[in-house]
Amino acid sequence: MVQVLSLHNCVQFGNAGLAVLVAAPLPSLASLTLSYTAVTTTGLSSLSALSSLTQLSLDSCSVGDAACRVLRRLPCLASLDLSETLVGDGGLDALTVPLTGQQQQGLQLPPPPPAPPTPPNTNHRTINQGGRHNPHNQEPIPAATASDAAAAAADSSSTAVSATRTSPFSSVSTGVLVPGTGCARSSSGSGVGAAAAGLAPGPPTSLTHLKLTYTKVTDEGLSKLSLLVGLQHLDLDSGTITDAGLRHVTGLSALTGLDLFSCRISDAGAWVLGSSSHLKNLRTLECCGGLLTDLGAVHLARLTALTCLNLSQNPRLGDAGVQSLAGSLVDLQELSLNHTSITSACLRDLGALSWLRYLSICNTRVSDSSVARMRSRAHPDLIVKHSPALSFTRM
């Protein structure tokens, strides 16, 4: 049975093809990638028939807030990529609104499908001199017509279709398993109260991975995130998100990964994150909006569970901030400080991090000779990416 289907970059695939796909017998389809296709909000109206979906990517599709009302009714949805769509505050609200009892009864929960084969990990973000790795720079899937895709899906005896571009999220969901289904449900007392009132908590607590890169969501719209209590990874990479939006993130106690790459986060926002008592499980953080200073690094150093940290493109971050990070983040394995004001002096502090295996310090005031000395003394598996800033001349 088809479990994984990727139509990434199939630019000729649109609403008509999706309608045929949904009508096909695909009871075990768990992962569907529609990124960079011609699918629109209208075409998603029948998507709720794919009730086994746990992963869905709509990256760069012309879908808006109305689409989220359909996505809200997918009972097992754990991973949702809405990057570069037209989804805004209204869409995020639709993803969290309670379902009525009648709507919940309309959901036909399937038996749990067998686990799909684990794809190779191609999602490690390589941080180069330019800052971040574009996950779309992989070999594109040749464009297919709607009839081609539908014909492949209709053959229910075919083997699983592996995705050339794997989803950036895992399919692990949280919550209590409903007997006879593969779906996670909330077991909180508030959920019981909602059900008694004719409302069902449902899918909001099944979402564990949400990607909102360059959407229309604003700081205030993020207030609905507090209802997605099972979120483990959240991507808010956008130049419109600021310190004000972070107060809606700090209560997500299950969060292990937070991407604020282009967000306009200052030292005040770093204080909001560092002082939260609910982010003690945060392992990965990216904050590269250019406003952080050494004081911001002091605040972030309180997130002591961090193993991967990217503070590139913050030109006012220097050696004092790195010293604070190295003194507290003893489990750090990956660190990127590209385009900052650090010098060779900070390498002594970084060299003391026994678990550090990847260090990127391109376009900084660190000299080649200092990097060579660090490599000679550090763990043999440590990878150091380095190029001096153009304005830096070694004395």
Short mmCIF file of C-alpha atoms in Angstrom, two decimals:
data_model
loop_
_atom_site.label_atom_id
_atom_site.label_comp_id
_atom_site.label_asym_id
_atom_site.label_seq_id
_atom_site.Cartn_x
_atom_site.Cartn_y
_atom_site.Cartn_z
CA MET A 1 0.00 0.00 0.00
CA VAL A 2 1.17 3.54 -0.74
CA GLN A 3 2.30 5.18 2.48
CA VAL A 4 4.58 7.99 1.30
CA LEU A 5 3.92 10.13 -1.77
CA SER A 6 5.96 13.14 -2.86
CA LEU A 7 4.86 15.46 -5.66
CA HIS A 8 7.42 18.12 -4.78
CA ASN A 9 8.05 20.53 -7.65
CA CYS A 10 5.45 18.88 -9.89
CA VAL A 11 4.31 22.25 -11.16
CA GLN A 12 1.62 20.80 -13.44
CA PHE A 13 -0.09 19.02 -10.58
CA GLY A 14 -3.07 21.03 -9.34
CA ASN A 15 -6.55 20.80 -7.90
CA ALA A 16 -7.88 18.40 -10.54
CA GLY A 17 -5.10 15.93 -9.89
CA LEU A 18 -5.55 16.18 -6.14
CA ALA A 19 -9.27 15.42 -6.51
CA VAL A 20 -8.46 12.21 -8.39
CA LEU A 21 -5.79 11.36 -5.83
CA VAL A 22 -8.15 11.79 -2.89
CA ALA A 23 -10.78 9.63 -4.61
CA ALA A 24 -8.31 6.77 -5.00
CA PRO A 25 -8.25 4.02 -2.34
CA LEU A 26 -5.32 5.21 -0.21
CA PRO A 27 -6.20 4.09 3.32
CA SER A 28 -2.54 3.91 4.39
CA LEU A 29 -1.22 7.18 2.93
CA ALA A 30 0.64 8.75 5.85
CA SER A 31 2.94 11.30 4.21
CA LEU A 32 2.01 13.65 1.35
CA THR A 33 4.29 16.33 -0.08
CA LEU A 34 2.60 18.92 -2.32
CA SER A 35 5.29 21.60 -2.09
CA TYR A 36 5.77 23.78 -5.17
CA THR A 37 2.69 22.42 -6.92
CA ALA A 38 -0.32 24.29 -8.33
CA VAL A 39 -2.65 23.12 -5.56
CA THR A 40 -4.76 25.94 -4.06
CA THR A 41 -7.12 26.38 -1.12
CA THR A 42 -10.07 25.24 -3.24
CA GLY A 43 -8.35 21.97 -4.09
CA LEU A 44 -7.84 21.06 -0.45
CA SER A 45 -11.57 20.93 0.28
CA SER A 46 -11.69 17.13 0.00
CA LEU A 47 -8.36 16.42 1.71
CA SER A 48 -10.05 15.33 4.93
CA ALA A 49 -10.80 12.01 3.21
CA LEU A 50 -7.10 11.14 3.68
CA SER A 51 -7.64 10.45 7.35
CA SER A 52 -4.38 8.52 7.85
CA LEU A 53 -2.17 11.50 7.03
CA THR A 54 0.44 12.25 9.65
CA GLN A 55 2.71 14.44 7.49
CA LEU A 56 1.67 17.13 5.00
CA SER A 57 3.80 19.70 3.19
CA LEU A 58 2.16 22.62 1.38
CA ASP A 59 5.36 24.64 1.09
CA SER A 60 4.97 27.48 -1.45
CA CYS A 61 1.42 26.50 -2.46
CA SER A 62 -1.27 29.16 -2.97
CA VAL A 63 -3.25 28.22 0.11
CA GLY A 64 -4.62 30.55 2.77
CA ASP A 65 -6.53 30.63 6.02
CA ALA A 66 -9.56 28.75 4.68
CA ALA A 67 -7.36 25.73 3.96
CA CYS A 68 -6.59 25.40 7.66
CA ARG A 69 -10.22 24.62 8.42
CA VAL A 70 -9.84 21.46 6.33
CA LEU A 71 -6.45 20.61 7.81
CA ARG A 72 -7.93 20.94 11.30
CA ARG A 73 -10.12 17.91 10.60
CA LEU A 74 -7.25 15.53 9.78
CA PRO A 75 -7.33 13.35 12.91
CA CYS A 76 -3.74 12.07 12.86
CA LEU A 77 -1.88 15.10 11.49
CA ALA A 78 1.38 15.50 13.40
CA SER A 79 3.65 17.36 10.96
CA LEU A 80 2.47 20.36 8.92
CA ASP A 81 4.59 22.55 6.64
CA LEU A 82 2.91 25.83 5.64
CA SER A 83 6.09 27.63 4.61
CA GLU A 84 5.70 30.54 2.18
CA THR A 85 1.93 30.17 1.94
CA LEU A 86 -0.77 32.83 2.40
CA VAL A 87 -1.73 31.50 5.82
CA GLY A 88 -2.05 34.21 8.47
CA ASP A 89 -3.47 34.71 11.93
CA GLY A 90 -6.89 33.44 10.88
CA GLY A 91 -5.37 30.20 9.64
CA LEU A 92 -3.53 29.57 12.89
CA ASP A 93 -6.78 30.23 14.72
CA ALA A 94 -8.58 27.68 12.50
CA LEU A 95 -5.97 25.03 13.32
CA THR A 96 -6.80 25.29 17.00
CA VAL A 97 -10.57 25.87 17.11
CA PRO A 98 -12.46 22.99 18.81
CA LEU A 99 -14.51 20.69 16.61
CA THR A 100 -18.20 20.26 17.33
CA GLY A 101 -19.40 16.80 18.27
CA GLN A 102 -21.02 16.45 14.84
CA GLN A 103 -17.79 17.33 13.05
CA GLN A 104 -15.86 14.87 15.21
CA GLN A 105 -18.33 12.08 14.40
CA GLY A 106 -17.73 12.72 10.71
CA LEU A 107 -14.09 11.71 11.07
CA GLN A 108 -13.57 8.09 10.10
CA LEU A 109 -10.56 7.01 12.11
CA PRO A 110 -8.54 4.31 10.30
CA PRO A 111 -6.66 1.37 11.76
CA PRO A 112 -3.00 2.20 12.29
CA PRO A 113 -0.96 1.69 9.08
CA PRO A 114 2.40 -0.09 9.25
CA ALA A 115 5.30 2.26 9.85
CA PRO A 116 6.70 3.65 6.58
CA PRO A 117 10.37 3.00 5.79
CA THR A 118 12.70 5.49 7.44
CA PRO A 119 14.21 7.78 4.76
CA PRO A 120 17.86 8.80 4.92
CA ASN A 121 18.49 11.91 6.99
CA THR A 122 18.98 14.72 4.48
CA ASN A 123 17.71 17.46 6.73
CA HIS A 124 20.86 18.48 8.59
CA ARG A 125 21.13 22.19 8.01
CA THR A 126 24.59 23.05 6.75
CA ILE A 127 25.53 26.56 7.79
CA ASN A 128 27.90 28.23 5.37
CA GLN A 129 29.24 31.72 4.90
CA GLY A 130 25.87 32.92 3.71
CA GLY A 131 24.15 31.81 6.90
CA ARG A 132 21.60 29.07 6.29
CA HIS A 133 21.20 26.10 4.01
CA ASN A 134 18.23 26.22 1.63
CA PRO A 135 16.37 22.91 2.08
CA HIS A 136 14.92 23.28 -1.42
CA ASN A 137 18.33 22.96 -3.09
CA GLN A 138 17.97 19.28 -3.73
CA GLU A 139 17.46 17.45 -6.97
CA PRO A 140 13.88 18.28 -8.06
CA ILE A 141 11.34 15.63 -8.92
CA PRO A 142 10.47 15.76 -12.64
CA ALA A 143 7.16 17.48 -13.28
CA ALA A 144 4.26 15.08 -13.63
CA THR A 145 0.78 15.51 -14.99
CA ALA A 146 -2.28 15.08 -12.81
CA SER A 147 -3.22 11.88 -14.60
CA ASP A 148 0.23 10.40 -14.04
CA ALA A 149 0.08 11.05 -10.30
CA ALA A 150 -3.46 9.78 -9.97
CA ALA A 151 -2.68 6.61 -11.90
CA ALA A 152 0.24 5.85 -9.62
CA ALA A 153 -1.85 6.43 -6.53
CA ALA A 154 -4.76 4.33 -7.77
CA ASP A 155 -2.65 1.20 -7.88
CA SER A 156 -3.17 0.17 -4.27
CA SER A 157 -0.93 -2.85 -4.69
CA SER A 158 2.10 -0.76 -5.55
CA THR A 159 4.98 -0.44 -3.17
CA ALA A 160 5.49 2.64 -1.06
CA VAL A 161 6.55 5.68 -3.03
CA SER A 162 9.66 7.13 -1.44
CA ALA A 163 10.06 10.89 -1.33
CA THR A 164 13.05 12.40 -3.10
CA ARG A 165 12.77 15.36 -0.80
CA THR A 166 12.01 14.06 2.65
CA SER A 167 9.82 16.02 5.00
CA PRO A 168 11.77 18.25 7.36
CA PHE A 169 9.76 16.84 10.22
CA SER A 170 9.42 13.49 11.87
CA SER A 171 6.05 11.82 12.18
CA VAL A 172 6.14 11.23 15.91
CA SER A 173 3.00 12.44 17.63
CA THR A 174 2.21 12.87 21.29
CA GLY A 175 -0.78 12.12 23.45
CA VAL A 176 -2.83 9.03 24.23
CA LEU A 177 -3.45 6.50 21.49
CA VAL A 178 -7.12 5.95 20.80
CA PRO A 179 -7.77 2.18 20.75
CA GLY A 180 -8.07 0.88 17.22
CA THR A 181 -6.50 3.97 15.65
CA GLY A 182 -3.09 5.39 14.97
CA CYS A 183 -4.13 8.80 16.21
CA ALA A 184 -3.00 10.68 19.29
CA ARG A 185 -5.57 12.32 21.51
CA SER A 186 -5.26 14.67 24.43
CA SER A 187 -5.84 13.19 27.86
CA SER A 188 -6.02 16.53 29.64
CA GLY A 189 -8.87 17.46 31.91
CA SER A 190 -9.70 20.46 29.74
CA GLY A 191 -10.23 18.11 26.82
CA VAL A 192 -12.77 16.13 28.83
CA GLY A 193 -14.62 19.30 29.68
CA ALA A 194 -14.70 20.35 26.04
CA ALA A 195 -16.06 16.99 24.98
CA ALA A 196 -18.79 17.21 27.58
CA ALA A 197 -19.82 20.53 26.08
CA GLY A 198 -20.16 19.00 22.62
CA LEU A 199 -16.65 20.04 21.56
CA ALA A 200 -13.64 17.83 20.93
CA PRO A 201 -9.99 18.85 21.43
CA GLY A 202 -8.81 16.53 18.63
CA PRO A 203 -6.03 17.41 16.20
CA PRO A 204 -4.51 20.49 17.87
CA THR A 205 -2.79 18.26 20.42
CA SER A 206 -1.70 15.81 17.70
CA LEU A 207 0.49 18.43 15.98
CA THR A 208 4.11 17.99 17.01
CA HIS A 209 5.88 19.81 14.15
CA LEU A 210 4.70 23.07 12.62
CA LYS A 211 6.54 25.11 10.02
CA LEU A 212 5.41 28.71 9.44
CA THR A 213 8.41 30.04 7.53
CA TYR A 214 7.55 33.33 5.81
CA THR A 215 3.80 33.12 6.21
CA LYS A 216 1.44 36.01 7.06
CA VAL A 217 1.30 35.10 10.75
CA THR A 218 1.99 38.04 13.09
CA ASP A 219 3.18 38.37 16.67
CA GLU A 220 -0.39 38.59 17.95
CA GLY A 221 -1.51 35.64 15.85
CA LEU A 222 0.98 33.44 17.67
CA SER A 223 -1.24 33.61 20.75
CA LYS A 224 -3.04 30.48 19.52
CA LEU A 225 0.16 28.46 19.80
CA SER A 226 -0.48 27.95 23.49
CA LEU A 227 -3.24 25.49 22.54
CA LEU A 228 -0.80 23.27 20.62
CA VAL A 229 0.65 21.80 23.78
CA GLY A 230 2.30 18.85 22.02
CA LEU A 231 4.50 20.93 19.72
CA GLN A 232 8.07 19.65 19.65
CA HIS A 233 9.45 21.65 16.74
CA LEU A 234 8.33 25.13 15.68
CA ASP A 235 9.68 27.09 12.72
CA LEU A 236 8.81 30.80 12.76
CA ASP A 237 11.57 31.97 10.40
CA SER A 238 10.21 35.32 9.20
CA GLY A 239 11.29 38.94 9.24
CA THR A 240 7.91 39.99 10.64
CA ILE A 241 8.11 38.13 13.97
CA THR A 242 9.61 40.15 16.84
CA ASP A 243 10.26 39.93 20.58
CA ALA A 244 6.55 40.54 21.22
CA GLY A 245 5.58 37.17 19.76
CA LEU A 246 7.89 35.12 21.95
CA ARG A 247 5.64 35.34 24.99
CA HIS A 248 3.28 32.96 23.18
CA VAL A 249 6.06 30.39 22.71
CA THR A 250 7.47 30.19 26.20
CA GLY A 251 4.69 27.97 27.56
CA LEU A 252 5.32 25.13 25.09
CA SER A 253 7.02 22.71 27.48
CA ALA A 254 7.37 19.90 24.90
CA LEU A 255 9.38 22.11 22.54
CA THR A 256 12.81 20.75 21.61
CA GLY A 257 13.47 22.78 18.44
CA LEU A 258 12.79 26.49 17.75
CA ASP A 259 13.74 28.23 14.50
CA LEU A 260 13.74 32.03 14.72
CA PHE A 261 16.33 32.43 11.98
CA SER A 262 15.23 35.74 10.40
CA CYS A 263 13.01 36.94 13.23
CA ARG A 264 13.81 40.36 14.66
CA ILE A 265 14.80 39.09 18.09
CA SER A 266 16.79 41.41 20.35
CA ASP A 267 18.33 40.97 23.78
CA ALA A 268 14.87 41.54 25.26
CA GLY A 269 13.54 38.54 23.33
CA ALA A 270 16.53 36.48 24.41
CA TRP A 271 15.61 37.30 28.01
CA VAL A 272 12.04 36.07 27.40
CA LEU A 273 13.38 32.75 26.13
CA GLY A 274 16.09 32.31 28.73
CA SER A 275 13.86 33.11 31.68
CA SER A 276 11.12 30.66 30.69
CA SER A 277 10.71 27.73 33.06
CA HIS A 278 8.96 25.73 30.32
CA LEU A 279 11.76 25.63 27.73
CA LYS A 280 14.11 23.42 29.72
CA ASN A 281 13.94 20.71 27.03
CA LEU A 282 14.93 23.01 24.16
CA ARG A 283 17.76 21.36 22.23
CA THR A 284 17.97 23.40 19.01
CA LEU A 285 17.73 27.18 18.57
CA GLU A 286 18.39 29.45 15.61
CA CYS A 287 18.30 33.20 16.12
CA CYS A 288 20.03 35.13 13.35
CA GLY A 289 18.06 38.36 12.95
CA GLY A 290 21.03 40.64 13.60
CA LEU A 291 19.91 42.31 16.85
CA LEU A 292 21.57 40.17 19.52
CA THR A 293 24.53 41.40 21.56
CA ASP A 294 26.67 39.82 24.26
CA LEU A 295 23.88 40.48 26.75
CA GLY A 296 21.48 38.41 24.66
CA ALA A 297 23.97 35.55 24.70
CA VAL A 298 24.03 35.72 28.51
CA HIS A 299 20.25 35.27 28.55
CA LEU A 300 20.32 32.37 26.07
CA ALA A 301 23.02 30.66 28.12
CA ARG A 302 20.27 29.83 30.63
CA LEU A 303 18.83 27.33 28.13
CA THR A 304 21.27 24.72 29.36
CA ALA A 305 19.81 21.77 27.41
CA LEU A 306 20.85 23.28 24.06
CA THR A 307 22.96 21.02 21.85
CA CYS A 308 22.67 22.98 18.59
CA LEU A 309 22.83 26.78 18.46
CA ASN A 310 23.00 29.17 15.52
CA LEU A 311 23.61 32.85 16.29
CA SER A 312 25.08 33.81 12.92
CA GLN A 313 24.60 37.27 11.42
CA ASN A 314 24.51 39.08 14.75
CA PRO A 315 27.37 41.56 14.20
CA ARG A 316 27.28 42.93 17.77
CA LEU A 317 27.89 39.51 19.31
CA GLY A 318 31.48 39.14 20.47
CA ASP A 319 33.87 37.20 22.67
CA ALA A 320 32.16 38.06 25.97
CA GLY A 321 28.90 36.55 24.78
CA VAL A 322 30.63 33.41 23.57
CA GLN A 323 32.36 33.06 26.93
CA SER A 324 28.94 33.04 28.62
CA LEU A 325 27.63 30.42 26.21
CA ALA A 326 30.66 28.16 26.60
CA GLY A 327 30.47 28.37 30.37
CA SER A 328 26.86 27.17 30.58
CA LEU A 329 26.04 25.12 27.48
CA VAL A 330 28.28 22.19 28.31
CA ASP A 331 26.37 19.76 26.05
CA LEU A 332 26.71 21.92 22.94
CA GLN A 333 27.51 19.85 19.85
CA GLU A 334 26.95 22.33 17.00
CA LEU A 335 27.59 26.06 17.06
CA SER A 336 27.45 28.64 14.29
CA LEU A 337 28.79 32.16 14.77
CA ASN A 338 29.22 33.30 11.18
CA HIS A 339 29.24 37.06 10.52
CA THR A 340 29.72 38.00 14.19
CA SER A 341 32.41 40.08 15.90
CA ILE A 342 34.19 37.23 17.66
CA THR A 343 37.99 37.08 17.62
CA SER A 344 40.60 34.40 18.10
CA ALA A 345 40.39 34.93 21.86
CA CYS A 346 37.08 33.07 22.15
CA LEU A 347 38.51 29.81 20.79
CA ARG A 348 40.02 29.02 24.18
CA ASP A 349 36.54 28.95 25.72
CA LEU A 350 35.05 26.99 22.83
CA GLY A 351 37.87 24.47 22.98
CA ALA A 352 36.72 23.49 26.46
CA LEU A 353 33.39 22.18 25.12
CA SER A 354 34.08 18.45 25.13
CA TRP A 355 31.01 17.52 23.04
CA LEU A 356 31.47 20.15 20.32
CA ARG A 357 31.67 18.47 16.91
CA TYR A 358 30.76 21.27 14.49
CA LEU A 359 31.86 24.90 14.64
CA SER A 360 31.19 27.45 11.90
CA ILE A 361 32.99 30.79 12.26
CA CYS A 362 33.09 32.18 8.73
CA ASN A 363 33.54 35.90 8.15
CA THR A 364 34.75 36.64 11.66
CA ARG A 365 37.91 38.14 13.15
CA VAL A 366 39.31 34.70 13.96
CA SER A 367 42.69 34.03 12.36
CA ASP A 368 43.73 30.95 10.40
CA SER A 369 46.57 30.23 12.83
CA SER A 370 44.20 30.26 15.82
CA VAL A 371 41.91 27.78 14.09
CA ALA A 372 44.88 25.55 13.33
CA ARG A 373 45.91 25.54 16.99
CA MET A 374 42.37 24.71 18.07
CA ARG A 375 42.17 21.81 15.62
CA SER A 376 45.44 20.38 16.92
CA ARG A 377 44.14 20.27 20.48
CA ALA A 378 40.43 19.56 20.01
CA HIS A 379 38.56 16.30 19.56
CA PRO A 380 39.59 14.65 16.26
CA ASP A 381 35.96 14.58 15.09
CA LEU A 382 35.52 18.35 15.40
CA ILE A 383 34.71 20.03 12.08
CA VAL A 384 35.61 23.73 11.89
CA LYS A 385 34.37 25.87 9.00
CA HIS A 386 36.30 29.11 8.85
CA SER A 387 37.16 32.04 6.65
CA PRO A 388 38.39 35.38 8.02
CA ALA A 389 36.33 38.51 7.46
CA LEU A 390 37.47 40.45 4.40
CA SER A 391 38.24 43.48 6.54
CA PHE A 392 40.37 41.47 8.98
CA THR A 393 44.12 41.47 8.46
CA ARG A 394 46.16 39.05 10.55
CA MET A 395 48.88 40.85 12.49
#
